[in-house]
Amino acid sequence: MAVLAEPVAAQVKRSSMWSRAFESRNFLGAMFMVPAIAILVLFLAYPLALGFWLGMTDTKIGGVGRFIGFQNFVSLSRDSVFWLSVFNTIFYTVTASVVKFAIGLYLALLLNERLPFKSMIRAIVLLPFVVPTVLSAIAFWWIYDSQFSIISWVLIKAGLLTRYIEFLGDPWNARWSVVVANIWRGVPFVAITLLAGLQTISPSLYEAANLDGATNWQRFRHITLPMLSPIIAVVMTFSVLMTFTDFQLIYTITRGGPINATHLMATLSFQRAITGGNLGEGAAISNAMIPFLVAAILLSFFGLQRSRWQQGGRD
């Protein structure tokens, strides 16, 4: 009887453990997170690990590569086209992100005021972000066309020019052209997101500032900007990440030309890996982008620490 009683007691103990586990919020939370973790591992962690591995091999399309260590990275350190793509990426990201933030913040402040037809204006502002990227890029490609550019046509008809502008034929003209296209597409995201942040700021703070005789600049400097700083950190991080990894806009408009003047690290990686067939080198270029992306994420993390200011904590 004692021998039979022991397994029954063990079963009861195990069942009670499972019942307590299912009643625990932590256990249930972990169970609900399992599908999300599986998706992240399958679609993010595995491709990232595979990219690291391919970057250390000489894999070609249709062939099995061998491990060569950091040879691809050493080769890239001597590649002038790669360093040009690094310069182009940083120039493109910094210039476009700064201008997008400035214009987006101005539009957000403007749309936060009482304006007639405000809803319609918001919809119009959001339109460039809703249009698919490739369609936007094709439209800009037509605008910048060397023979049929509407900008050049208008300036010539106005007597300001005598010949068409080489928007995409000159290296620096091409750089500024794709920056303008990216700004046009990215401003709505910044504006609408900052507008949502502005509407969370209590009007009583502005009323108190008005009673104290604060100017518009003082209200912006001491109320709007500090309260909006957590949102700015998030918005600018996403803006930098999307701009840094931009591919569709550049590849559709210029394909990295002329003479590699608009090649970003993302487009160069695609060209070397898919068009050129060197998957190892393309993966190495993609891996070289990671330190820049991590730096942007860390900047966002430290920027988010300012959210303690809103809760009465230390800044």
PDB file of C-alpha atoms in Angstrom:
ATOM      1  CA  MET A   1       0.000   0.000   0.000  1.00  0.00           C
ATOM      2  CA  ALA A   2       2.850   2.354   0.812  1.00  0.00           C
ATOM      3  CA  VAL A   3       4.378   1.603  -2.584  1.00  0.00           C
ATOM      4  CA  LEU A   4       1.135   2.543  -4.372  1.00  0.00           C
ATOM      5  CA  ALA A   5       0.553   5.658  -2.288  1.00  0.00           C
ATOM      6  CA  GLU A   6       3.849   7.254  -3.274  1.00  0.00           C
ATOM      7  CA  PRO A   7       3.114   7.575  -7.058  1.00  0.00           C
ATOM      8  CA  VAL A   8      -0.369   8.950  -6.281  1.00  0.00           C
ATOM      9  CA  ALA A   9       1.140  11.586  -3.992  1.00  0.00           C
ATOM     10  CA  ALA A  10       3.687  12.503  -6.665  1.00  0.00           C
ATOM     11  CA  GLN A  11       0.915  12.880  -9.261  1.00  0.00           C
ATOM     12  CA  VAL A  12      -1.089  15.096  -6.946  1.00  0.00           C
ATOM     13  CA  LYS A  13       1.990  17.205  -6.290  1.00  0.00           C
ATOM     14  CA  ARG A  14       2.702  17.588 -10.011  1.00  0.00           C
ATOM     15  CA  SER A  15      -0.907  18.534 -10.768  1.00  0.00           C
ATOM     16  CA  SER A  16      -0.886  21.131  -8.011  1.00  0.00           C
ATOM     17  CA  MET A  17       2.370  22.577  -9.423  1.00  0.00           C
ATOM     18  CA  TRP A  18       0.819  22.896 -12.891  1.00  0.00           C
ATOM     19  CA  SER A  19      -2.329  24.487 -11.491  1.00  0.00           C
ATOM     20  CA  ARG A  20      -0.288  27.040  -9.560  1.00  0.00           C
ATOM     21  CA  ALA A  21       1.786  27.704 -12.688  1.00  0.00           C
ATOM     22  CA  PHE A  22      -1.309  28.388 -14.810  1.00  0.00           C
ATOM     23  CA  GLU A  23      -2.651  30.690 -12.134  1.00  0.00           C
ATOM     24  CA  SER A  24       0.629  32.679 -12.110  1.00  0.00           C
ATOM     25  CA  ARG A  25       0.612  35.864 -14.162  1.00  0.00           C
ATOM     26  CA  ASN A  26       4.306  35.533 -14.965  1.00  0.00           C
ATOM     27  CA  PHE A  27       3.838  32.020 -16.360  1.00  0.00           C
ATOM     28  CA  LEU A  28       0.841  33.013 -18.471  1.00  0.00           C
ATOM     29  CA  GLY A  29       2.703  36.093 -19.711  1.00  0.00           C
ATOM     30  CA  ALA A  30       5.649  33.949 -20.733  1.00  0.00           C
ATOM     31  CA  MET A  31       3.340  31.505 -22.547  1.00  0.00           C
ATOM     32  CA  PHE A  32       1.699  34.328 -24.499  1.00  0.00           C
ATOM     33  CA  MET A  33       5.139  35.614 -25.493  1.00  0.00           C
ATOM     34  CA  VAL A  34       6.241  32.283 -26.975  1.00  0.00           C
ATOM     35  CA  PRO A  35       4.622  32.859 -30.440  1.00  0.00           C
ATOM     36  CA  ALA A  36       6.152  36.343 -30.661  1.00  0.00           C
ATOM     37  CA  ILE A  37       9.566  35.034 -29.635  1.00  0.00           C
ATOM     38  CA  ALA A  38       9.308  32.269 -32.226  1.00  0.00           C
ATOM     39  CA  ILE A  39       8.519  34.814 -34.957  1.00  0.00           C
ATOM     40  CA  LEU A  40      11.423  37.042 -33.880  1.00  0.00           C
ATOM     41  CA  VAL A  41      13.829  34.110 -33.868  1.00  0.00           C
ATOM     42  CA  LEU A  42      12.632  32.853 -37.250  1.00  0.00           C
ATOM     43  CA  PHE A  43      12.494  36.156 -39.119  1.00  0.00           C
ATOM     44  CA  LEU A  44      15.077  38.298 -37.266  1.00  0.00           C
ATOM     45  CA  ALA A  45      17.571  36.293 -35.246  1.00  0.00           C
ATOM     46  CA  TYR A  46      18.120  33.558 -37.824  1.00  0.00           C
ATOM     47  CA  PRO A  47      18.628  35.931 -40.811  1.00  0.00           C
ATOM     48  CA  LEU A  48      20.969  38.065 -38.686  1.00  0.00           C
ATOM     49  CA  ALA A  49      23.043  35.062 -37.679  1.00  0.00           C
ATOM     50  CA  LEU A  50      23.055  33.790 -41.267  1.00  0.00           C
ATOM     51  CA  GLY A  51      24.225  37.214 -42.457  1.00  0.00           C
ATOM     52  CA  PHE A  52      27.111  37.153 -39.972  1.00  0.00           C
ATOM     53  CA  TRP A  53      28.097  33.688 -41.174  1.00  0.00           C
ATOM     54  CA  LEU A  54      27.864  34.585 -44.880  1.00  0.00           C
ATOM     55  CA  GLY A  55      29.974  37.696 -44.241  1.00  0.00           C
ATOM     56  CA  MET A  56      32.801  35.416 -43.164  1.00  0.00           C
ATOM     57  CA  THR A  57      32.604  33.124 -46.187  1.00  0.00           C
ATOM     58  CA  ASP A  58      33.272  33.431 -49.920  1.00  0.00           C
ATOM     59  CA  THR A  59      29.802  32.158 -50.812  1.00  0.00           C
ATOM     60  CA  LYS A  60      28.637  32.797 -54.368  1.00  0.00           C
ATOM     61  CA  ILE A  61      25.119  32.483 -55.755  1.00  0.00           C
ATOM     62  CA  GLY A  62      24.516  28.838 -56.605  1.00  0.00           C
ATOM     63  CA  GLY A  63      27.592  27.608 -54.742  1.00  0.00           C
ATOM     64  CA  VAL A  64      28.678  26.579 -51.272  1.00  0.00           C
ATOM     65  CA  GLY A  65      31.308  28.890 -49.808  1.00  0.00           C
ATOM     66  CA  ARG A  66      34.130  28.241 -47.412  1.00  0.00           C
ATOM     67  CA  PHE A  67      34.983  30.043 -44.209  1.00  0.00           C
ATOM     68  CA  ILE A  68      37.525  32.841 -44.794  1.00  0.00           C
ATOM     69  CA  GLY A  69      37.244  34.768 -41.518  1.00  0.00           C
ATOM     70  CA  PHE A  70      37.475  38.551 -41.785  1.00  0.00           C
ATOM     71  CA  GLN A  71      38.904  38.544 -45.302  1.00  0.00           C
ATOM     72  CA  ASN A  72      35.791  40.184 -46.770  1.00  0.00           C
ATOM     73  CA  PHE A  73      36.021  43.013 -44.232  1.00  0.00           C
ATOM     74  CA  VAL A  74      39.742  43.493 -44.926  1.00  0.00           C
ATOM     75  CA  SER A  75      38.955  43.672 -48.641  1.00  0.00           C
ATOM     76  CA  LEU A  76      36.219  46.239 -48.022  1.00  0.00           C
ATOM     77  CA  SER A  77      38.595  48.408 -45.974  1.00  0.00           C
ATOM     78  CA  ARG A  78      40.628  48.859 -49.168  1.00  0.00           C
ATOM     79  CA  ASP A  79      37.604  49.351 -51.430  1.00  0.00           C
ATOM     80  CA  SER A  80      37.141  52.987 -52.487  1.00  0.00           C
ATOM     81  CA  VAL A  81      33.571  52.345 -53.669  1.00  0.00           C
ATOM     82  CA  PHE A  82      32.641  50.964 -50.250  1.00  0.00           C
ATOM     83  CA  TRP A  83      34.017  54.035 -48.459  1.00  0.00           C
ATOM     84  CA  LEU A  84      32.194  56.254 -50.946  1.00  0.00           C
ATOM     85  CA  SER A  85      28.969  54.415 -50.071  1.00  0.00           C
ATOM     86  CA  VAL A  86      29.694  55.000 -46.367  1.00  0.00           C
ATOM     87  CA  PHE A  87      30.103  58.731 -47.031  1.00  0.00           C
ATOM     88  CA  ASN A  88      26.945  58.786 -49.156  1.00  0.00           C
ATOM     89  CA  THR A  89      24.970  56.944 -46.478  1.00  0.00           C
ATOM     90  CA  ILE A  90      26.049  59.284 -43.684  1.00  0.00           C
ATOM     91  CA  PHE A  91      25.481  62.403 -45.814  1.00  0.00           C
ATOM     92  CA  TYR A  92      22.096  61.132 -46.981  1.00  0.00           C
ATOM     93  CA  THR A  93      20.968  60.117 -43.487  1.00  0.00           C
ATOM     94  CA  VAL A  94      22.141  63.191 -41.588  1.00  0.00           C
ATOM     95  CA  THR A  95      20.958  65.750 -44.143  1.00  0.00           C
ATOM     96  CA  ALA A  96      17.570  64.171 -44.767  1.00  0.00           C
ATOM     97  CA  SER A  97      16.881  63.435 -41.081  1.00  0.00           C
ATOM     98  CA  VAL A  98      17.701  66.976 -39.918  1.00  0.00           C
ATOM     99  CA  VAL A  99      15.552  68.605 -42.601  1.00  0.00           C
ATOM    100  CA  LYS A 100      12.695  66.151 -42.052  1.00  0.00           C
ATOM    101  CA  PHE A 101      12.719  66.913 -38.333  1.00  0.00           C
ATOM    102  CA  ALA A 102      12.749  70.685 -38.873  1.00  0.00           C
ATOM    103  CA  ILE A 103       9.917  70.658 -41.414  1.00  0.00           C
ATOM    104  CA  GLY A 104       7.975  67.985 -39.537  1.00  0.00           C
ATOM    105  CA  LEU A 105       8.163  69.882 -36.242  1.00  0.00           C
ATOM    106  CA  TYR A 106       7.024  73.094 -37.946  1.00  0.00           C
ATOM    107  CA  LEU A 107       4.059  71.315 -39.565  1.00  0.00           C
ATOM    108  CA  ALA A 108       3.169  69.625 -36.266  1.00  0.00           C
ATOM    109  CA  LEU A 109       3.146  72.960 -34.422  1.00  0.00           C
ATOM    110  CA  LEU A 110       1.085  74.483 -37.221  1.00  0.00           C
ATOM    111  CA  LEU A 111      -1.450  71.647 -37.312  1.00  0.00           C
ATOM    112  CA  ASN A 112      -1.759  71.772 -33.528  1.00  0.00           C
ATOM    113  CA  GLU A 113      -3.300  75.223 -33.821  1.00  0.00           C
ATOM    114  CA  ARG A 114      -6.949  75.882 -34.577  1.00  0.00           C
ATOM    115  CA  LEU A 115      -7.093  75.916 -38.362  1.00  0.00           C
ATOM    116  CA  PRO A 116     -10.014  75.648 -40.790  1.00  0.00           C
ATOM    117  CA  PHE A 117     -10.212  72.296 -42.602  1.00  0.00           C
ATOM    118  CA  LYS A 118      -7.631  70.850 -40.200  1.00  0.00           C
ATOM    119  CA  SER A 119      -8.635  67.234 -40.877  1.00  0.00           C
ATOM    120  CA  MET A 120      -8.299  67.682 -44.620  1.00  0.00           C
ATOM    121  CA  ILE A 121      -4.891  69.322 -44.234  1.00  0.00           C
ATOM    122  CA  ARG A 122      -3.708  66.432 -42.037  1.00  0.00           C
ATOM    123  CA  ALA A 123      -4.814  63.943 -44.688  1.00  0.00           C
ATOM    124  CA  ILE A 124      -2.937  65.876 -47.378  1.00  0.00           C
ATOM    125  CA  VAL A 125       0.194  66.043 -45.226  1.00  0.00           C
ATOM    126  CA  LEU A 126       0.048  62.282 -44.661  1.00  0.00           C
ATOM    127  CA  LEU A 127      -0.456  61.474 -48.358  1.00  0.00           C
ATOM    128  CA  PRO A 128       3.255  61.242 -49.379  1.00  0.00           C
ATOM    129  CA  PHE A 129       3.846  58.632 -46.665  1.00  0.00           C
ATOM    130  CA  VAL A 130       0.810  56.577 -47.748  1.00  0.00           C
ATOM    131  CA  VAL A 131       1.855  56.367 -51.406  1.00  0.00           C
ATOM    132  CA  PRO A 132       4.045  53.272 -52.049  1.00  0.00           C
ATOM    133  CA  THR A 133       7.747  54.091 -52.093  1.00  0.00           C
ATOM    134  CA  VAL A 134       8.328  52.757 -55.597  1.00  0.00           C
ATOM    135  CA  LEU A 135       5.540  54.919 -57.040  1.00  0.00           C
ATOM    136  CA  SER A 136       7.000  57.976 -55.308  1.00  0.00           C
ATOM    137  CA  ALA A 137      10.443  57.104 -56.660  1.00  0.00           C
ATOM    138  CA  ILE A 138       9.120  56.708 -60.219  1.00  0.00           C
ATOM    139  CA  ALA A 139       7.395  60.097 -59.950  1.00  0.00           C
ATOM    140  CA  PHE A 140      10.645  61.737 -58.857  1.00  0.00           C
ATOM    141  CA  TRP A 141      12.510  59.906 -61.603  1.00  0.00           C
ATOM    142  CA  TRP A 142      10.197  61.575 -64.122  1.00  0.00           C
ATOM    143  CA  ILE A 143      10.592  64.942 -62.395  1.00  0.00           C
ATOM    144  CA  TYR A 144      14.382  64.622 -62.611  1.00  0.00           C
ATOM    145  CA  ASP A 145      14.448  63.288 -66.182  1.00  0.00           C
ATOM    146  CA  SER A 146      17.172  64.891 -68.297  1.00  0.00           C
ATOM    147  CA  GLN A 147      14.806  65.490 -71.256  1.00  0.00           C
ATOM    148  CA  PHE A 148      11.312  65.790 -69.797  1.00  0.00           C
ATOM    149  CA  SER A 149      11.884  67.306 -66.337  1.00  0.00           C
ATOM    150  CA  ILE A 150       8.963  69.538 -65.379  1.00  0.00           C
ATOM    151  CA  ILE A 151      11.260  71.610 -63.158  1.00  0.00           C
ATOM    152  CA  SER A 152      13.693  72.343 -65.968  1.00  0.00           C
ATOM    153  CA  TRP A 153      10.813  73.005 -68.395  1.00  0.00           C
ATOM    154  CA  VAL A 154       9.222  75.583 -66.075  1.00  0.00           C
ATOM    155  CA  LEU A 155      12.539  77.340 -65.425  1.00  0.00           C
ATOM    156  CA  ILE A 156      13.343  77.464 -69.129  1.00  0.00           C
ATOM    157  CA  LYS A 157       9.893  78.847 -69.992  1.00  0.00           C
ATOM    158  CA  ALA A 158      10.371  81.454 -67.243  1.00  0.00           C
ATOM    159  CA  GLY A 159      13.643  82.504 -68.862  1.00  0.00           C
ATOM    160  CA  LEU A 160      15.755  81.514 -65.844  1.00  0.00           C
ATOM    161  CA  LEU A 161      17.595  78.690 -67.630  1.00  0.00           C
ATOM    162  CA  THR A 162      18.757  78.006 -71.160  1.00  0.00           C
ATOM    163  CA  ARG A 163      19.155  74.211 -70.908  1.00  0.00           C
ATOM    164  CA  TYR A 164      17.829  71.333 -68.872  1.00  0.00           C
ATOM    165  CA  ILE A 165      19.371  70.608 -65.468  1.00  0.00           C
ATOM    166  CA  GLU A 166      21.305  67.350 -65.117  1.00  0.00           C
ATOM    167  CA  PHE A 167      19.585  66.277 -61.919  1.00  0.00           C
ATOM    168  CA  LEU A 168      20.761  62.674 -62.112  1.00  0.00           C
ATOM    169  CA  GLY A 169      23.794  63.088 -64.389  1.00  0.00           C
ATOM    170  CA  ASP A 170      25.953  65.135 -62.022  1.00  0.00           C
ATOM    171  CA  PRO A 171      27.178  63.422 -58.804  1.00  0.00           C
ATOM    172  CA  TRP A 172      26.271  66.200 -56.365  1.00  0.00           C
ATOM    173  CA  ASN A 173      23.036  67.065 -58.164  1.00  0.00           C
ATOM    174  CA  ALA A 174      22.076  63.394 -57.899  1.00  0.00           C
ATOM    175  CA  ARG A 175      22.895  63.313 -54.170  1.00  0.00           C
ATOM    176  CA  TRP A 176      20.746  66.350 -53.437  1.00  0.00           C
ATOM    177  CA  SER A 177      17.967  65.047 -55.695  1.00  0.00           C
ATOM    178  CA  VAL A 178      17.573  61.777 -53.780  1.00  0.00           C
ATOM    179  CA  VAL A 179      17.797  63.676 -50.468  1.00  0.00           C
ATOM    180  CA  VAL A 180      14.888  65.883 -51.559  1.00  0.00           C
ATOM    181  CA  ALA A 181      12.885  62.800 -52.567  1.00  0.00           C
ATOM    182  CA  ASN A 182      13.513  61.196 -49.178  1.00  0.00           C
ATOM    183  CA  ILE A 183      12.544  64.394 -47.347  1.00  0.00           C
ATOM    184  CA  TRP A 184       9.287  64.631 -49.288  1.00  0.00           C
ATOM    185  CA  ARG A 185       8.426  61.066 -48.372  1.00  0.00           C
ATOM    186  CA  GLY A 186       9.576  61.153 -44.732  1.00  0.00           C
ATOM    187  CA  VAL A 187       8.210  64.494 -43.486  1.00  0.00           C
ATOM    188  CA  PRO A 188       4.611  63.217 -42.988  1.00  0.00           C
ATOM    189  CA  PHE A 189       5.739  60.475 -40.583  1.00  0.00           C
ATOM    190  CA  VAL A 190       7.659  62.987 -38.458  1.00  0.00           C
ATOM    191  CA  ALA A 191       4.901  65.608 -38.574  1.00  0.00           C
ATOM    192  CA  ILE A 192       1.995  63.336 -37.672  1.00  0.00           C
ATOM    193  CA  THR A 193       3.900  61.559 -34.901  1.00  0.00           C
ATOM    194  CA  LEU A 194       5.059  64.824 -33.318  1.00  0.00           C
ATOM    195  CA  LEU A 195       1.527  66.179 -33.653  1.00  0.00           C
ATOM    196  CA  ALA A 196       0.260  63.206 -31.647  1.00  0.00           C
ATOM    197  CA  GLY A 197       2.869  64.018 -29.003  1.00  0.00           C
ATOM    198  CA  LEU A 198       1.889  67.688 -28.917  1.00  0.00           C
ATOM    199  CA  GLN A 199      -1.732  66.801 -28.237  1.00  0.00           C
ATOM    200  CA  THR A 200      -0.751  64.930 -25.075  1.00  0.00           C
ATOM    201  CA  ILE A 201       0.655  68.104 -23.491  1.00  0.00           C
ATOM    202  CA  SER A 202      -1.804  69.611 -21.013  1.00  0.00           C
ATOM    203  CA  PRO A 203      -3.153  73.040 -22.095  1.00  0.00           C
ATOM    204  CA  SER A 204      -3.028  74.138 -18.451  1.00  0.00           C
ATOM    205  CA  LEU A 205       0.762  74.379 -18.712  1.00  0.00           C
ATOM    206  CA  TYR A 206       0.471  76.923 -21.525  1.00  0.00           C
ATOM    207  CA  GLU A 207      -2.235  78.811 -19.637  1.00  0.00           C
ATOM    208  CA  ALA A 208       0.021  79.099 -16.603  1.00  0.00           C
ATOM    209  CA  ALA A 209       2.896  80.255 -18.817  1.00  0.00           C
ATOM    210  CA  ASN A 210       0.649  82.919 -20.391  1.00  0.00           C
ATOM    211  CA  LEU A 211      -0.298  84.181 -16.951  1.00  0.00           C
ATOM    212  CA  ASP A 212       3.404  84.488 -16.133  1.00  0.00           C
ATOM    213  CA  GLY A 213       3.938  86.541 -19.307  1.00  0.00           C
ATOM    214  CA  ALA A 214       5.983  83.929 -21.221  1.00  0.00           C
ATOM    215  CA  THR A 215       6.671  84.571 -24.894  1.00  0.00           C
ATOM    216  CA  ASN A 216       6.012  82.032 -27.681  1.00  0.00           C
ATOM    217  CA  TRP A 217       9.692  81.062 -27.726  1.00  0.00           C
ATOM    218  CA  GLN A 218       9.778  80.637 -23.936  1.00  0.00           C
ATOM    219  CA  ARG A 219       6.683  78.429 -24.033  1.00  0.00           C
ATOM    220  CA  PHE A 220       8.277  76.326 -26.756  1.00  0.00           C
ATOM    221  CA  ARG A 221      11.669  76.181 -25.030  1.00  0.00           C
ATOM    222  CA  HIS A 222      10.486  75.401 -21.494  1.00  0.00           C
ATOM    223  CA  ILE A 223       7.239  73.478 -22.068  1.00  0.00           C
ATOM    224  CA  THR A 224       6.881  72.048 -25.561  1.00  0.00           C
ATOM    225  CA  LEU A 225      10.435  70.875 -26.130  1.00  0.00           C
ATOM    226  CA  PRO A 226      10.975  69.151 -22.733  1.00  0.00           C
ATOM    227  CA  MET A 227       7.567  67.468 -22.832  1.00  0.00           C
ATOM    228  CA  LEU A 228       8.051  66.387 -26.424  1.00  0.00           C
ATOM    229  CA  SER A 229      11.634  65.123 -26.019  1.00  0.00           C
ATOM    230  CA  PRO A 230      10.711  61.418 -25.483  1.00  0.00           C
ATOM    231  CA  ILE A 231       8.602  61.469 -28.655  1.00  0.00           C
ATOM    232  CA  ILE A 232      11.377  63.262 -30.531  1.00  0.00           C
ATOM    233  CA  ALA A 233      13.842  60.552 -29.462  1.00  0.00           C
ATOM    234  CA  VAL A 234      11.593  57.797 -30.809  1.00  0.00           C
ATOM    235  CA  VAL A 235      10.683  59.634 -34.013  1.00  0.00           C
ATOM    236  CA  MET A 236      14.261  60.559 -34.856  1.00  0.00           C
ATOM    237  CA  THR A 237      15.470  57.031 -34.181  1.00  0.00           C
ATOM    238  CA  PHE A 238      12.923  55.541 -36.556  1.00  0.00           C
ATOM    239  CA  SER A 239      13.626  58.293 -39.082  1.00  0.00           C
ATOM    240  CA  VAL A 240      17.376  57.647 -38.957  1.00  0.00           C
ATOM    241  CA  LEU A 241      16.928  53.873 -39.196  1.00  0.00           C
ATOM    242  CA  MET A 242      14.551  54.107 -42.159  1.00  0.00           C
ATOM    243  CA  THR A 243      16.763  56.635 -43.938  1.00  0.00           C
ATOM    244  CA  PHE A 244      20.007  54.770 -43.254  1.00  0.00           C
ATOM    245  CA  THR A 245      18.604  51.514 -44.626  1.00  0.00           C
ATOM    246  CA  ASP A 246      16.748  53.131 -47.530  1.00  0.00           C
ATOM    247  CA  PHE A 247      16.879  50.970 -50.622  1.00  0.00           C
ATOM    248  CA  GLN A 248      13.769  51.310 -52.772  1.00  0.00           C
ATOM    249  CA  LEU A 249      14.013  55.064 -53.317  1.00  0.00           C
ATOM    250  CA  ILE A 250      17.683  55.044 -54.315  1.00  0.00           C
ATOM    251  CA  TYR A 251      17.533  51.901 -56.422  1.00  0.00           C
ATOM    252  CA  THR A 252      14.473  53.062 -58.362  1.00  0.00           C
ATOM    253  CA  ILE A 253      15.713  56.591 -59.066  1.00  0.00           C
ATOM    254  CA  THR A 254      19.472  56.200 -59.649  1.00  0.00           C
ATOM    255  CA  ARG A 255      20.512  52.563 -58.990  1.00  0.00           C
ATOM    256  CA  GLY A 256      23.532  54.073 -57.243  1.00  0.00           C
ATOM    257  CA  GLY A 257      24.674  56.235 -60.165  1.00  0.00           C
ATOM    258  CA  PRO A 258      26.126  58.297 -61.588  1.00  0.00           C
ATOM    259  CA  ILE A 259      29.569  56.705 -61.023  1.00  0.00           C
ATOM    260  CA  ASN A 260      28.455  55.361 -57.619  1.00  0.00           C
ATOM    261  CA  ALA A 261      27.653  58.879 -56.373  1.00  0.00           C
ATOM    262  CA  THR A 262      24.360  57.826 -54.746  1.00  0.00           C
ATOM    263  CA  HIS A 263      25.233  54.286 -53.704  1.00  0.00           C
ATOM    264  CA  LEU A 264      24.217  53.707 -50.107  1.00  0.00           C
ATOM    265  CA  MET A 265      25.532  50.773 -48.110  1.00  0.00           C
ATOM    266  CA  ALA A 266      22.184  49.021 -48.608  1.00  0.00           C
ATOM    267  CA  THR A 267      22.188  49.404 -52.397  1.00  0.00           C
ATOM    268  CA  LEU A 268      25.872  48.493 -52.676  1.00  0.00           C
ATOM    269  CA  SER A 269      25.244  45.362 -50.610  1.00  0.00           C
ATOM    270  CA  PHE A 270      22.445  44.370 -52.982  1.00  0.00           C
ATOM    271  CA  GLN A 271      24.587  45.071 -56.032  1.00  0.00           C
ATOM    272  CA  ARG A 272      27.536  43.003 -54.788  1.00  0.00           C
ATOM    273  CA  ALA A 273      25.416  40.138 -53.418  1.00  0.00           C
ATOM    274  CA  ILE A 274      22.566  39.720 -55.915  1.00  0.00           C
ATOM    275  CA  THR A 275      23.608  41.446 -59.129  1.00  0.00           C
ATOM    276  CA  GLY A 276      27.296  40.586 -58.730  1.00  0.00           C
ATOM    277  CA  GLY A 277      26.666  37.151 -57.251  1.00  0.00           C
ATOM    278  CA  ASN A 278      29.072  37.573 -54.306  1.00  0.00           C
ATOM    279  CA  LEU A 279      26.849  36.812 -51.332  1.00  0.00           C
ATOM    280  CA  GLY A 280      29.750  36.843 -48.873  1.00  0.00           C
ATOM    281  CA  GLU A 281      30.868  40.352 -49.740  1.00  0.00           C
ATOM    282  CA  GLY A 282      27.297  41.654 -49.843  1.00  0.00           C
ATOM    283  CA  ALA A 283      26.637  40.195 -46.396  1.00  0.00           C
ATOM    284  CA  ALA A 284      29.857  41.789 -45.100  1.00  0.00           C
ATOM    285  CA  ILE A 285      28.645  45.210 -46.271  1.00  0.00           C
ATOM    286  CA  SER A 286      25.311  44.627 -44.522  1.00  0.00           C
ATOM    287  CA  ASN A 287      27.154  43.649 -41.336  1.00  0.00           C
ATOM    288  CA  ALA A 288      29.157  46.868 -41.543  1.00  0.00           C
ATOM    289  CA  MET A 289      25.869  48.770 -41.223  1.00  0.00           C
ATOM    290  CA  ILE A 290      25.115  47.268 -37.808  1.00  0.00           C
ATOM    291  CA  PRO A 291      27.397  49.534 -35.687  1.00  0.00           C
ATOM    292  CA  PHE A 292      25.680  52.628 -37.123  1.00  0.00           C
ATOM    293  CA  LEU A 293      22.227  51.185 -36.421  1.00  0.00           C
ATOM    294  CA  VAL A 294      23.191  50.204 -32.873  1.00  0.00           C
ATOM    295  CA  ALA A 295      24.468  53.740 -32.268  1.00  0.00           C
ATOM    296  CA  ALA A 296      21.098  55.151 -33.361  1.00  0.00           C
ATOM    297  CA  ILE A 297      19.238  52.755 -31.050  1.00  0.00           C
ATOM    298  CA  LEU A 298      21.457  53.675 -28.090  1.00  0.00           C
ATOM    299  CA  LEU A 299      20.845  57.353 -28.813  1.00  0.00           C
ATOM    300  CA  SER A 300      17.121  56.676 -28.660  1.00  0.00           C
ATOM    301  CA  PHE A 301      17.495  54.729 -25.407  1.00  0.00           C
ATOM    302  CA  PHE A 302      19.292  57.559 -23.650  1.00  0.00           C
ATOM    303  CA  GLY A 303      16.851  60.054 -25.131  1.00  0.00           C
ATOM    304  CA  LEU A 304      13.948  58.086 -23.689  1.00  0.00           C
ATOM    305  CA  GLN A 305      15.391  58.523 -20.216  1.00  0.00           C
ATOM    306  CA  ARG A 306      14.070  62.077 -20.373  1.00  0.00           C
ATOM    307  CA  SER A 307      10.581  60.631 -19.947  1.00  0.00           C
ATOM    308  CA  ARG A 308      11.304  60.555 -16.196  1.00  0.00           C
ATOM    309  CA  TRP A 309      11.042  64.354 -16.287  1.00  0.00           C
ATOM    310  CA  GLN A 310       7.341  64.015 -17.073  1.00  0.00           C
ATOM    311  CA  GLN A 311       6.819  61.787 -14.049  1.00  0.00           C
ATOM    312  CA  GLY A 312       8.560  64.115 -11.620  1.00  0.00           C
ATOM    313  CA  GLY A 313      11.775  62.076 -11.524  1.00  0.00           C
ATOM    314  CA  ARG A 314      15.315  63.197 -12.157  1.00  0.00           C
ATOM    315  CA  ASP A 315      16.166  64.094 -15.744  1.00  0.00           C
TER     316      ASP A 315
END
